PDB file of C-alpha atoms in Angstrom:
ATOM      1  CA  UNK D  22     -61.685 -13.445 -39.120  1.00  0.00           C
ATOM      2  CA  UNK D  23     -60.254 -10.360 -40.828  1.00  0.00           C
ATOM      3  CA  UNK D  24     -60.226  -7.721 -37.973  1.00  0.00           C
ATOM      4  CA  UNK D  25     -59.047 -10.867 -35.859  1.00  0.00           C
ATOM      5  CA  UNK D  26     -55.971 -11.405 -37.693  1.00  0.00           C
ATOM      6  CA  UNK D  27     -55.043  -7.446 -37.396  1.00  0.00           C
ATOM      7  CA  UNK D  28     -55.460  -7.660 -33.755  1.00  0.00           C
ATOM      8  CA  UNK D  29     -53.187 -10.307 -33.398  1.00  0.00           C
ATOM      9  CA  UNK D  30     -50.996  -9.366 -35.810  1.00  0.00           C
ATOM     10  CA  UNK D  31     -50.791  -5.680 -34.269  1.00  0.00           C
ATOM     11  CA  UNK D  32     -50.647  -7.138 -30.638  1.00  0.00           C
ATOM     12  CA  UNK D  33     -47.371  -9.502 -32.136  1.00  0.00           C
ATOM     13  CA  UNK D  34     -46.195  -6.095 -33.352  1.00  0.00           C
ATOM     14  CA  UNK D  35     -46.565  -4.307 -30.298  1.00  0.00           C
ATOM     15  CA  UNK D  36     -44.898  -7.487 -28.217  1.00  0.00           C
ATOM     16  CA  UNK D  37     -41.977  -7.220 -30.394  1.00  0.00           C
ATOM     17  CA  UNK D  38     -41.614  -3.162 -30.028  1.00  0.00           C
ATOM     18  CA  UNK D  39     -41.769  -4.247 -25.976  1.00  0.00           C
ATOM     19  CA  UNK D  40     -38.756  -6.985 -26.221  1.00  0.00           C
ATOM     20  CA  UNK D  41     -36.747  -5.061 -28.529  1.00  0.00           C
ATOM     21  CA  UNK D  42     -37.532  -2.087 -25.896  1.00  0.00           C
ATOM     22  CA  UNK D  43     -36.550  -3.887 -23.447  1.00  0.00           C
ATOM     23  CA  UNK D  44     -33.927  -5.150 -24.966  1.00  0.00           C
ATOM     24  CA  UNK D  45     -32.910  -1.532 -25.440  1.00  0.00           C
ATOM     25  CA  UNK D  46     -33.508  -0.565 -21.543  1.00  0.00           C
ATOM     26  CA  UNK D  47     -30.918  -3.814 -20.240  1.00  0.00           C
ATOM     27  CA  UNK D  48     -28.216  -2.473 -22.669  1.00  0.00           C
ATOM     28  CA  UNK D  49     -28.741   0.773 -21.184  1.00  0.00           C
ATOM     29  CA  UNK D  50     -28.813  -0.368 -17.995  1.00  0.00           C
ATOM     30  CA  UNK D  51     -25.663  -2.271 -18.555  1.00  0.00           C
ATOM     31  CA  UNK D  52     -23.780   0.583 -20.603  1.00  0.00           C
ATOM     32  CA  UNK D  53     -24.862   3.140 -17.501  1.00  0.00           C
ATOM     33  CA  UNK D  54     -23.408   0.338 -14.931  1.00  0.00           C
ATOM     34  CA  UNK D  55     -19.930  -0.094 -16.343  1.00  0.00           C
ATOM     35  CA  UNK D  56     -19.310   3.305 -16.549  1.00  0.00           C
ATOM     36  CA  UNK D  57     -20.325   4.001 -13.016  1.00  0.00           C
ATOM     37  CA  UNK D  58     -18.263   1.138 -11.980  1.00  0.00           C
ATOM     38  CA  UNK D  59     -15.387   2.607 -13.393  1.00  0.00           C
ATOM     39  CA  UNK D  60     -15.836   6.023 -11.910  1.00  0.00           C
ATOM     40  CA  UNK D  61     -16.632   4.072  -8.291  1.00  0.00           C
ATOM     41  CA  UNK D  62     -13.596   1.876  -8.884  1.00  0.00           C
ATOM     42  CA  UNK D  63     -11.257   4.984  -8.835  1.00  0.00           C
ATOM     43  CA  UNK D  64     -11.950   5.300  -4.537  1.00  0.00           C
ATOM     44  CA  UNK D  65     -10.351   1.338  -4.277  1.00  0.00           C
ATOM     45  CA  UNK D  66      -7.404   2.155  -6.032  1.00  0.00           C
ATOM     46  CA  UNK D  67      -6.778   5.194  -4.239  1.00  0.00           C
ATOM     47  CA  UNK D  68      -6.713   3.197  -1.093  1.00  0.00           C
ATOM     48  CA  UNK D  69      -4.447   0.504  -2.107  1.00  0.00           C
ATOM     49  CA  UNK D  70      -2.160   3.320  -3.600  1.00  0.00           C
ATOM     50  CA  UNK D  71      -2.259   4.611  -0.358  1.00  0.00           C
ATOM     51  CA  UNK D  72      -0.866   1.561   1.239  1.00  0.00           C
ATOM     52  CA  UNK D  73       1.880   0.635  -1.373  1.00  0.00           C
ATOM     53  CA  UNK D  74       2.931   4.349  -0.334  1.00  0.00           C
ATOM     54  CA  UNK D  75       3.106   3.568   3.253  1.00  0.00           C
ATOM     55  CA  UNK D  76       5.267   0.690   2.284  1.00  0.00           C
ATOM     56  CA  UNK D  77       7.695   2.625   0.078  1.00  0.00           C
ATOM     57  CA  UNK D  78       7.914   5.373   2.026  1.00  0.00           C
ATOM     58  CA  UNK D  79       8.992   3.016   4.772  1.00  0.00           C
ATOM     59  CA  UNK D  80      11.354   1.312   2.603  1.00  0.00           C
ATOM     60  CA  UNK D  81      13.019   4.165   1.116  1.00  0.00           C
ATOM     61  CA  UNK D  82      11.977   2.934  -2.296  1.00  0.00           C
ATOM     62  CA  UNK D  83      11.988   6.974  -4.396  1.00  0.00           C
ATOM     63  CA  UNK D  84      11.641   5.065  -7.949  1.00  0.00           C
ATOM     64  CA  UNK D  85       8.330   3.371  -6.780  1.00  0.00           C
ATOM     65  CA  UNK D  86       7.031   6.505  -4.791  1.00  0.00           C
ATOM     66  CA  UNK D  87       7.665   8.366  -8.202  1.00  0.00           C
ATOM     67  CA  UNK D  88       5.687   5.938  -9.868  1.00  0.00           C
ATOM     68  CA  UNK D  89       2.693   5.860  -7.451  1.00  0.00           C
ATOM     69  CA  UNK D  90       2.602   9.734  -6.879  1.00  0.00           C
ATOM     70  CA  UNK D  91       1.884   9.757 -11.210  1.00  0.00           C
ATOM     71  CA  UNK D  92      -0.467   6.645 -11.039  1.00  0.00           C
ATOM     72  CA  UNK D  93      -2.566   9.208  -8.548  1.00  0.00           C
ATOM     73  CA  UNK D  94      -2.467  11.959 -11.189  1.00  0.00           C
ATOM     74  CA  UNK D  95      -3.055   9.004 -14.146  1.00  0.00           C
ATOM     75  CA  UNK D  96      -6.491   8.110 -11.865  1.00  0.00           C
ATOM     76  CA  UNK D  97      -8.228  11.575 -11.565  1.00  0.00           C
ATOM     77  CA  UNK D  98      -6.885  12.858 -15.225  1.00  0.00           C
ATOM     78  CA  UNK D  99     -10.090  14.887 -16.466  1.00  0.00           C
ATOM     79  CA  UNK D 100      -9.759  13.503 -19.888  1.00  0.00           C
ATOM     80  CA  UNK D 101     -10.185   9.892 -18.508  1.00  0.00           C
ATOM     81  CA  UNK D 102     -12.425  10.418 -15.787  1.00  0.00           C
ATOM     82  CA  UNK D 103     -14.989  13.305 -17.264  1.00  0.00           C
ATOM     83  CA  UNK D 104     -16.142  11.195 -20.630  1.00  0.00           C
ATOM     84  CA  UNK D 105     -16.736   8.397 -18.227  1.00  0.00           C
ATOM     85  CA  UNK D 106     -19.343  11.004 -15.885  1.00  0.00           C
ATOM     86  CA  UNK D 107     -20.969  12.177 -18.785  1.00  0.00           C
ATOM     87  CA  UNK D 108     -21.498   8.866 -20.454  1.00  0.00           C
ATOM     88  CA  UNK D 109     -23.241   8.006 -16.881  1.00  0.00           C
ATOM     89  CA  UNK D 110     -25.345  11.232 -16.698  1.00  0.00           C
ATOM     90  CA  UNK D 111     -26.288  10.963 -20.751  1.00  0.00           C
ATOM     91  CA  UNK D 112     -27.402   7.847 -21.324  1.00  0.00           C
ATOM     92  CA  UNK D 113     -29.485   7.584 -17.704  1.00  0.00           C
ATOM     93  CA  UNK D 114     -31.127  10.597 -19.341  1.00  0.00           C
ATOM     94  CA  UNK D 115     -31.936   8.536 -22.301  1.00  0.00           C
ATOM     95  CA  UNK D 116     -33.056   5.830 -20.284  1.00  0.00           C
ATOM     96  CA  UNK D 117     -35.209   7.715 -18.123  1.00  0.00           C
ATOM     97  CA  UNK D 118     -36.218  10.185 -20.743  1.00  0.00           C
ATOM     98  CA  UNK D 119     -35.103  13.328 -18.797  1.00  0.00           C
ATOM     99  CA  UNK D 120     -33.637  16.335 -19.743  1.00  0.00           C
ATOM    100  CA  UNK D 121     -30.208  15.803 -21.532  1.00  0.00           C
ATOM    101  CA  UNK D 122     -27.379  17.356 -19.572  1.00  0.00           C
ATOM    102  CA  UNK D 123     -25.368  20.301 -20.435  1.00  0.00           C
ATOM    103  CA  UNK D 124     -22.239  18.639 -21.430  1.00  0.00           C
ATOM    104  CA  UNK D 125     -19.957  21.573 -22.140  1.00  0.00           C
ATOM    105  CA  UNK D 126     -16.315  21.525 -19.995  1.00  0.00           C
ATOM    106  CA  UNK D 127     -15.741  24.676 -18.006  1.00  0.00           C
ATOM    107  CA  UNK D 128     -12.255  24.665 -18.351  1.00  0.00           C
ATOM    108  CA  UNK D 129     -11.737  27.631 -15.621  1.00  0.00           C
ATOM    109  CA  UNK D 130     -12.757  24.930 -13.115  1.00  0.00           C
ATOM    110  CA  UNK D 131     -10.084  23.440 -14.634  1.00  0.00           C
ATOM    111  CA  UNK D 132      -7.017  25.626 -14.686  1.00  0.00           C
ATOM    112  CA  UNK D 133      -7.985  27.448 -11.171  1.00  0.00           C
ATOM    113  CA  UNK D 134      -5.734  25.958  -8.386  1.00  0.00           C
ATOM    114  CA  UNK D 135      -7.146  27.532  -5.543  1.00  0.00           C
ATOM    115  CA  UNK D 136      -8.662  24.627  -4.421  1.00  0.00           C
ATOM    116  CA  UNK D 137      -8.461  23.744  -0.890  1.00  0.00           C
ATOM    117  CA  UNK D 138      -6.433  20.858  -0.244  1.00  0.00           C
ATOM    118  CA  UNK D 139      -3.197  20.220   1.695  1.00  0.00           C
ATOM    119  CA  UNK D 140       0.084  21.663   1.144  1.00  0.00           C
ATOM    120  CA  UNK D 141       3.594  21.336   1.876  1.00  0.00           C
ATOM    121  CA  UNK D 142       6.297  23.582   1.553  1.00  0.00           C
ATOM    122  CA  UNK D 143      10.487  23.347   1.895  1.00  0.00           C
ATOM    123  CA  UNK D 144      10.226  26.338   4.076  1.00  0.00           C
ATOM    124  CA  UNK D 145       7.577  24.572   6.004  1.00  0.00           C
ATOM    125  CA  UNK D 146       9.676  21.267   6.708  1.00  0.00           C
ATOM    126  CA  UNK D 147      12.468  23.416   7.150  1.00  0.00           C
ATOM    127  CA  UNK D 148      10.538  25.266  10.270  1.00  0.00           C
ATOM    128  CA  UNK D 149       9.771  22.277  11.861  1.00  0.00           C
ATOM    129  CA  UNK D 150      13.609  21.054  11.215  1.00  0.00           C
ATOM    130  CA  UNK D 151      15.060  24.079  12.845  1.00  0.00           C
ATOM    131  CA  UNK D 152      12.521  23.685  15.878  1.00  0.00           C
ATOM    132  CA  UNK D 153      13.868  20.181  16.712  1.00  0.00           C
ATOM    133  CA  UNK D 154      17.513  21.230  16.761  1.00  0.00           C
ATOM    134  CA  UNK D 155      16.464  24.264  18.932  1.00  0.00           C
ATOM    135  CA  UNK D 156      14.558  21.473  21.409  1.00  0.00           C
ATOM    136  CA  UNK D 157      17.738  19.116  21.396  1.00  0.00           C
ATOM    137  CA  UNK D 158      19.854  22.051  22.545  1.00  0.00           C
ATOM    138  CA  UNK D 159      17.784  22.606  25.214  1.00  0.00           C
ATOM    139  CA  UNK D 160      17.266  19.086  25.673  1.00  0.00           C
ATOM    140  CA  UNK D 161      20.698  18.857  26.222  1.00  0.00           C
ATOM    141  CA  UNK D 162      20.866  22.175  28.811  1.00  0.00           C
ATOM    142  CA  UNK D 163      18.475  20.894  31.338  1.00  0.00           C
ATOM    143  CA  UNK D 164      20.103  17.901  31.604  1.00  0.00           C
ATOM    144  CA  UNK D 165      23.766  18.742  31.215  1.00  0.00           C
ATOM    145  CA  UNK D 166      24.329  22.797  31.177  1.00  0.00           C
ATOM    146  CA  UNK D 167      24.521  22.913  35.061  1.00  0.00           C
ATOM    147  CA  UNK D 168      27.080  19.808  35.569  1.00  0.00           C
ATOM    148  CA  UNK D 169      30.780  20.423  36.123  1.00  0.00           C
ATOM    149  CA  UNK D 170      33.087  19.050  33.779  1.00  0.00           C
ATOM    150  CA  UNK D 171      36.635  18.293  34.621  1.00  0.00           C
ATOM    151  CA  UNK D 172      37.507  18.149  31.125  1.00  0.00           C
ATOM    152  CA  UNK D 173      35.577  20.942  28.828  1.00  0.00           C
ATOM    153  CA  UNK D 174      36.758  19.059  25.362  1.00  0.00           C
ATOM    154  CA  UNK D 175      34.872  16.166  27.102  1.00  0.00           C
ATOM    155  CA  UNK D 176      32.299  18.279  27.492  1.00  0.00           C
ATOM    156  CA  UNK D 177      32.565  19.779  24.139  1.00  0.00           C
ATOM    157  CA  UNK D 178      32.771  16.323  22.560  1.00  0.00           C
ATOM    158  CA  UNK D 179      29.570  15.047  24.322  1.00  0.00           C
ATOM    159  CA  UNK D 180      27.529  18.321  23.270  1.00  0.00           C
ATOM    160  CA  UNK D 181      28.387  18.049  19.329  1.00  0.00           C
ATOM    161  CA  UNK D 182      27.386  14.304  19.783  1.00  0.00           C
ATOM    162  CA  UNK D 183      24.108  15.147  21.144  1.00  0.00           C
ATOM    163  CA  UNK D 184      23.635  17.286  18.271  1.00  0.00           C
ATOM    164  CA  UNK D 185      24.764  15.038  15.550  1.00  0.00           C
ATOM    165  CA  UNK D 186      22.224  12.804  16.624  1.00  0.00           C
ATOM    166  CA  UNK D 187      19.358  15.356  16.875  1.00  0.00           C
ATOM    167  CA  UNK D 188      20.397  16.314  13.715  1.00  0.00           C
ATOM    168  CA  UNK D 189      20.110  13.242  12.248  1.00  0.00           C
ATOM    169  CA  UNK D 190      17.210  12.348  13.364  1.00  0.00           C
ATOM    170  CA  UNK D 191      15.777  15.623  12.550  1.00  0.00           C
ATOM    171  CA  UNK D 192      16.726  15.248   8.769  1.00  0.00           C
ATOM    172  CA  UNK D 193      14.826  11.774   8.991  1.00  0.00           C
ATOM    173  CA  UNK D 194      11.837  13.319  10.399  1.00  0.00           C
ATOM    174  CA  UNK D 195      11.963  16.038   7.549  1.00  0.00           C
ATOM    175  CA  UNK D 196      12.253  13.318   4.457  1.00  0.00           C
ATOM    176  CA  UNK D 197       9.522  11.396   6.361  1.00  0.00           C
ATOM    177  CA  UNK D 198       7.456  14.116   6.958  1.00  0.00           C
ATOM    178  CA  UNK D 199       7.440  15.175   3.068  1.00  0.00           C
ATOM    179  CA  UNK D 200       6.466  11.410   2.095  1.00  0.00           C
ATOM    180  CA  UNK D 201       3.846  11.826   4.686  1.00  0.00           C
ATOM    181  CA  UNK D 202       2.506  14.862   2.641  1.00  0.00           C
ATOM    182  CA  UNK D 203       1.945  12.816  -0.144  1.00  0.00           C
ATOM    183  CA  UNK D 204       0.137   9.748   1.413  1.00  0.00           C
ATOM    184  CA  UNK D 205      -2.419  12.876   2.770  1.00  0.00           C
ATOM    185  CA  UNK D 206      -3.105  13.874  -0.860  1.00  0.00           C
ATOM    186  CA  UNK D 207      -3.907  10.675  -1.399  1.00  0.00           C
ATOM    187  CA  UNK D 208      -5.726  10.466   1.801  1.00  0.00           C
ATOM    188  CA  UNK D 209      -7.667  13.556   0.849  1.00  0.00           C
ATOM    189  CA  UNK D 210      -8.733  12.809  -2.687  1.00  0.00           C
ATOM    190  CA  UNK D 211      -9.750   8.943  -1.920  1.00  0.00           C
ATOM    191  CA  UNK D 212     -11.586   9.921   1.640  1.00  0.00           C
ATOM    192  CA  UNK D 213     -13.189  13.103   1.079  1.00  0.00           C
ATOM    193  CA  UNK D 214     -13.008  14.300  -3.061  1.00  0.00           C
ATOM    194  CA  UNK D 215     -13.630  11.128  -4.765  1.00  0.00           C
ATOM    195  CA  UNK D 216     -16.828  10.356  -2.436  1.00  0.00           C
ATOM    196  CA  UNK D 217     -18.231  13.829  -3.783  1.00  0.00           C
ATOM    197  CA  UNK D 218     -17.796  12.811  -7.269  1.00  0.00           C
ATOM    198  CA  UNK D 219     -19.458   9.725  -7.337  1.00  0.00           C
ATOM    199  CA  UNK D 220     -22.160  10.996  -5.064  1.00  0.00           C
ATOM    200  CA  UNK D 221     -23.027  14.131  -7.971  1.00  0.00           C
ATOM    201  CA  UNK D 222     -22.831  11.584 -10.880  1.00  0.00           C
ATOM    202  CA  UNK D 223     -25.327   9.231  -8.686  1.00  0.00           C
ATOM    203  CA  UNK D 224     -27.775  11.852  -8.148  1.00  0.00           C
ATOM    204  CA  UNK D 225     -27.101  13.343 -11.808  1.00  0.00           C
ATOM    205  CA  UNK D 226     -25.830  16.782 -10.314  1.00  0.00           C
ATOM    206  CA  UNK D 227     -23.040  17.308 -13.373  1.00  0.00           C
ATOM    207  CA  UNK D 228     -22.010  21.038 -11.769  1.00  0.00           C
ATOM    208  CA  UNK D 229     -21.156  19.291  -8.191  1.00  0.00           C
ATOM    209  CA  UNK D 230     -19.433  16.185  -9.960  1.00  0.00           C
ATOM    210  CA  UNK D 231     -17.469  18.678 -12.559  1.00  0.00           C
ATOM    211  CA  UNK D 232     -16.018  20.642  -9.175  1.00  0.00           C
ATOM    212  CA  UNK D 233     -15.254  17.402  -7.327  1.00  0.00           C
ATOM    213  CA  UNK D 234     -12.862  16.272 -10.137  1.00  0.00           C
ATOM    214  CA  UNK D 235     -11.770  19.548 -10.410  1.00  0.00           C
ATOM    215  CA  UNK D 236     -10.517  19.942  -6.986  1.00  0.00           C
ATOM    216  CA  UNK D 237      -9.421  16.258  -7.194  1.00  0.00           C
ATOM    217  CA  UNK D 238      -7.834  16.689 -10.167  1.00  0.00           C
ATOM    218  CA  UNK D 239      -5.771  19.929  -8.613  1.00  0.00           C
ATOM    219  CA  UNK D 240      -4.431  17.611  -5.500  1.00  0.00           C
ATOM    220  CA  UNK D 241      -3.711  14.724  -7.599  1.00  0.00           C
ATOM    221  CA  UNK D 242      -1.522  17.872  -9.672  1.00  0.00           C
ATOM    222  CA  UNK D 243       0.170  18.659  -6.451  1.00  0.00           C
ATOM    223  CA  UNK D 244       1.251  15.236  -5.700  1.00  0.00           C
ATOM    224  CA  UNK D 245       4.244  16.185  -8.886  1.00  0.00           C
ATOM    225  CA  UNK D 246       5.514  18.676  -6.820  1.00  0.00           C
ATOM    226  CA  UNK D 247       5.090  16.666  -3.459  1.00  0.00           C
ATOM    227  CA  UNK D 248       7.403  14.044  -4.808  1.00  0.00           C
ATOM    228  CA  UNK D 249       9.903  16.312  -5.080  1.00  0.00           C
ATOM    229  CA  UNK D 250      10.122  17.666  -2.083  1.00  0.00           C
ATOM    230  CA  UNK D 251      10.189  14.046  -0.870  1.00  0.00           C
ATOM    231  CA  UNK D 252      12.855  13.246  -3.400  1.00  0.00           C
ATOM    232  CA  UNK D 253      14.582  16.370  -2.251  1.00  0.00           C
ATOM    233  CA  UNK D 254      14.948  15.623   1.405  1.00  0.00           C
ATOM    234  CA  UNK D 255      15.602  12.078   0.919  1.00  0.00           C
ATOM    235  CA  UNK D 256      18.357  13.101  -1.115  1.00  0.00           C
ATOM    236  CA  UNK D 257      19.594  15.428   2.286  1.00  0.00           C
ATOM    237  CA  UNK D 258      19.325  12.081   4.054  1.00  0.00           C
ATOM    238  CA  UNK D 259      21.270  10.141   2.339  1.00  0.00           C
ATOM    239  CA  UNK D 260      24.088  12.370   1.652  1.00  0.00           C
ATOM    240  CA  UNK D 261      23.940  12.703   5.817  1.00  0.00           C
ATOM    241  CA  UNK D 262      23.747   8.940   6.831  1.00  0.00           C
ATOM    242  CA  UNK D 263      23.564   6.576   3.793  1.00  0.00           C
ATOM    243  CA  UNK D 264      22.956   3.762   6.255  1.00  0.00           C
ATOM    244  CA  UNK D 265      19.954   5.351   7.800  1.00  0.00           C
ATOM    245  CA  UNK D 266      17.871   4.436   4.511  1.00  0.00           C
ATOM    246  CA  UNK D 267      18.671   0.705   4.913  1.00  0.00           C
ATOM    247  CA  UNK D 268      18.527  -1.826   2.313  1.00  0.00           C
ATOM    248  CA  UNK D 269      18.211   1.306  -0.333  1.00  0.00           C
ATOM    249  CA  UNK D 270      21.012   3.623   1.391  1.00  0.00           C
ATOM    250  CA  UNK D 271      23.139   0.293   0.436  1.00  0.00           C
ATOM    251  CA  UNK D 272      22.166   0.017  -2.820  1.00  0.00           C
ATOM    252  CA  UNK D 273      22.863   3.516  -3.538  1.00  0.00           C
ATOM    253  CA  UNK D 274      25.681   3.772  -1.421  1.00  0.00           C
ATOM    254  CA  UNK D 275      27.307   0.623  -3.614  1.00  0.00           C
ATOM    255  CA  UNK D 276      26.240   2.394  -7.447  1.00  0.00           C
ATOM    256  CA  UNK D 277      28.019   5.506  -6.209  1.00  0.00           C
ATOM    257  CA  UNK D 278      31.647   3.686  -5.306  1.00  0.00           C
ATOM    258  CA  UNK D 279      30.706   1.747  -8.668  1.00  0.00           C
ATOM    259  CA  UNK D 280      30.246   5.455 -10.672  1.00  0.00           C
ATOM    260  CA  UNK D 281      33.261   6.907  -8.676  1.00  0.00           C
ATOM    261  CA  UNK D 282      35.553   3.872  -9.726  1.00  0.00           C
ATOM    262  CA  UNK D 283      34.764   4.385 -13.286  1.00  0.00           C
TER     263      UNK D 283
END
C-alpha cells in the first residue's frame, strides 16, 4: 500500500505541475494576444484618421487637421509601439521555448530619414501653381486672342477676369493639394508600412519589424512638416478669397474684424 500511495501521490503532484502549467501557457497566451492586438489595432486607426482628414480637409477645419496630423505621429511613436513588439516576440519565446530575441534598439534605424516615402515641397506646389496660370493664359488665347474687340479696356477687363479666376482657383488647388499630401502619409503608413510591421512581429522577424516602424515612424515625422505646408497655403487662400473656405473663411473672417475693432 506504501509504493501505492507514492504513485498517487506523485501522479497528484505531477497533475498539479500540468494545471499550474497550463495555467501558465493561457496567461501567456493571453499576455502575447493583447499586445499583438494593440500593435494590429494601430492599421484601424490609421484608416479612420484617414477619413476624419478627408472631412477636415474638406471643411477647412486647420485646428483639427493639426490635431490629426500629431495623433499619426502619437500612433507610430517608437517608444509606444517598440515595447509593445518586443513584449510580443519575448514572451512567445518563453512560451514556445525558443531562442530569446535580441532586444537591443538600433537607434541609427532610428535617426536615418532616408526612408522612402512621399514628399511634398513649397517649390513643388508652387510648380504646379505656376503651370495652371500658364494653361489659363492660353486657355484664354485660343479662345479669345484672335477676336476683335471694339473696345480694348473691354478686352483688357475680360482678360484680368479670366485670370483672377484661374488664379483663384489655382491657389485652391495648391492648399488642397498640400492637405492631400498628408492624407497620402497616412495612406502610406496604414496601407503599405503598418502591414509590414505586424507581418515581422507575426512571424517573429524583430530586424524586419524594427525597419517597418522605422520607416513608419519617419513618415508619421513628416506629417509635422506636411501640416505646415497645408497651414501655409491655406493661409494664401484665405488672405485671397476668405469666402472660398466657407463656413471657416466666416469664422475667421468675423475674429479678424473682432481683433481689428479692438
Amino acid at each position: 500500500m506504501g509504493d501505492l500511495a507514492n504513485t498517487v501521490a506523485k501522479l497528484e503532484e505531477e497533475a498539479a505541475e500540468s494545471r499550474e502549467l497550463r495555467s501558465i501557457v493561457e496567461r501567456l497566451d493571453t499576455e502575447i494576444s493583447f499586445r499583438m492586438e494593440a500593435v494590429q489595432e494601430v492599421g484601424g486607426e490609421l484608416l479612420e484618421l484617414h477619413g476624419s482628414l478627408d472631412d477636415q480637409i474638406a471643411e477647412h477645419d486647420y485646428m483639427a487637421v493639426e490635431q490629426s496630423a500629431a495623433s499619426v505621429r502619437g500612433l507610430v511613436d517608437v517608444e509606444t509601439v517598440l515595447p509593445a513588439i518586443d513584449a510580443v516576440l519575448l514572451l512567445t519565446a518563453l512560451r514556445d521555448d525558443g531562442a530569446i530575441p535580441d532586444l537591443t534598439l538600433p537607434l541609427a534605424s532610428f535617426a536615418d530619414d532616408s526612408w522612402d516615402h512621399p514628399r511634398l515641397t513649397q517649390g513643388d506646389l508652387d510648380r504646379v501653381f505656376e503651370a495652371a496660370l500658364v494653361r489659363a493664359e492660353e486657355q484664354w488665347q485660343e479662345i479669345w486672342g484672335d477676336q476683335l474687340w471694339d473696345d480694348e479696356n473691354e478686352r483688357d477687363t475680360q482678360r484680368e477676369q479670366h485670370r483672377a479666376e484661374a488664379e483663384l482657383e489655382a491657389v485652391k488647388e495648391r492648399a488642397a493639394r498640400a492637405g492631400a499630401h498628408l492624407m497620402t502619409l497616412v495612406d502610406h503608413i496604414g496601407d503599405t508600412l503598418w502591414p509590414e510591421v505586424v507581418e515581422a512581429v507575426e512571424v517573429g522577424d524583430r530586424d524586419r519589424a524594427v525597419r517597418a516602424l522605422a520607416a513608419a515612424n519617419s513618415a508619421g515625422r513628416e506629417t509635422e512638416a506636411a501640416y505646415k505646408l497645408y497651414e501655409v497655403n491655406l493661409s494664401i487662400q484665405f488672405e485671397k478669397a476668405p469666402g472660398s473656405m466657407g463656413a471657416m473663411g466666416e469664422f475667421l473672417s468675423d475674429a479678424q474684424d473682432w481683433l481689428l475693432s479692438q
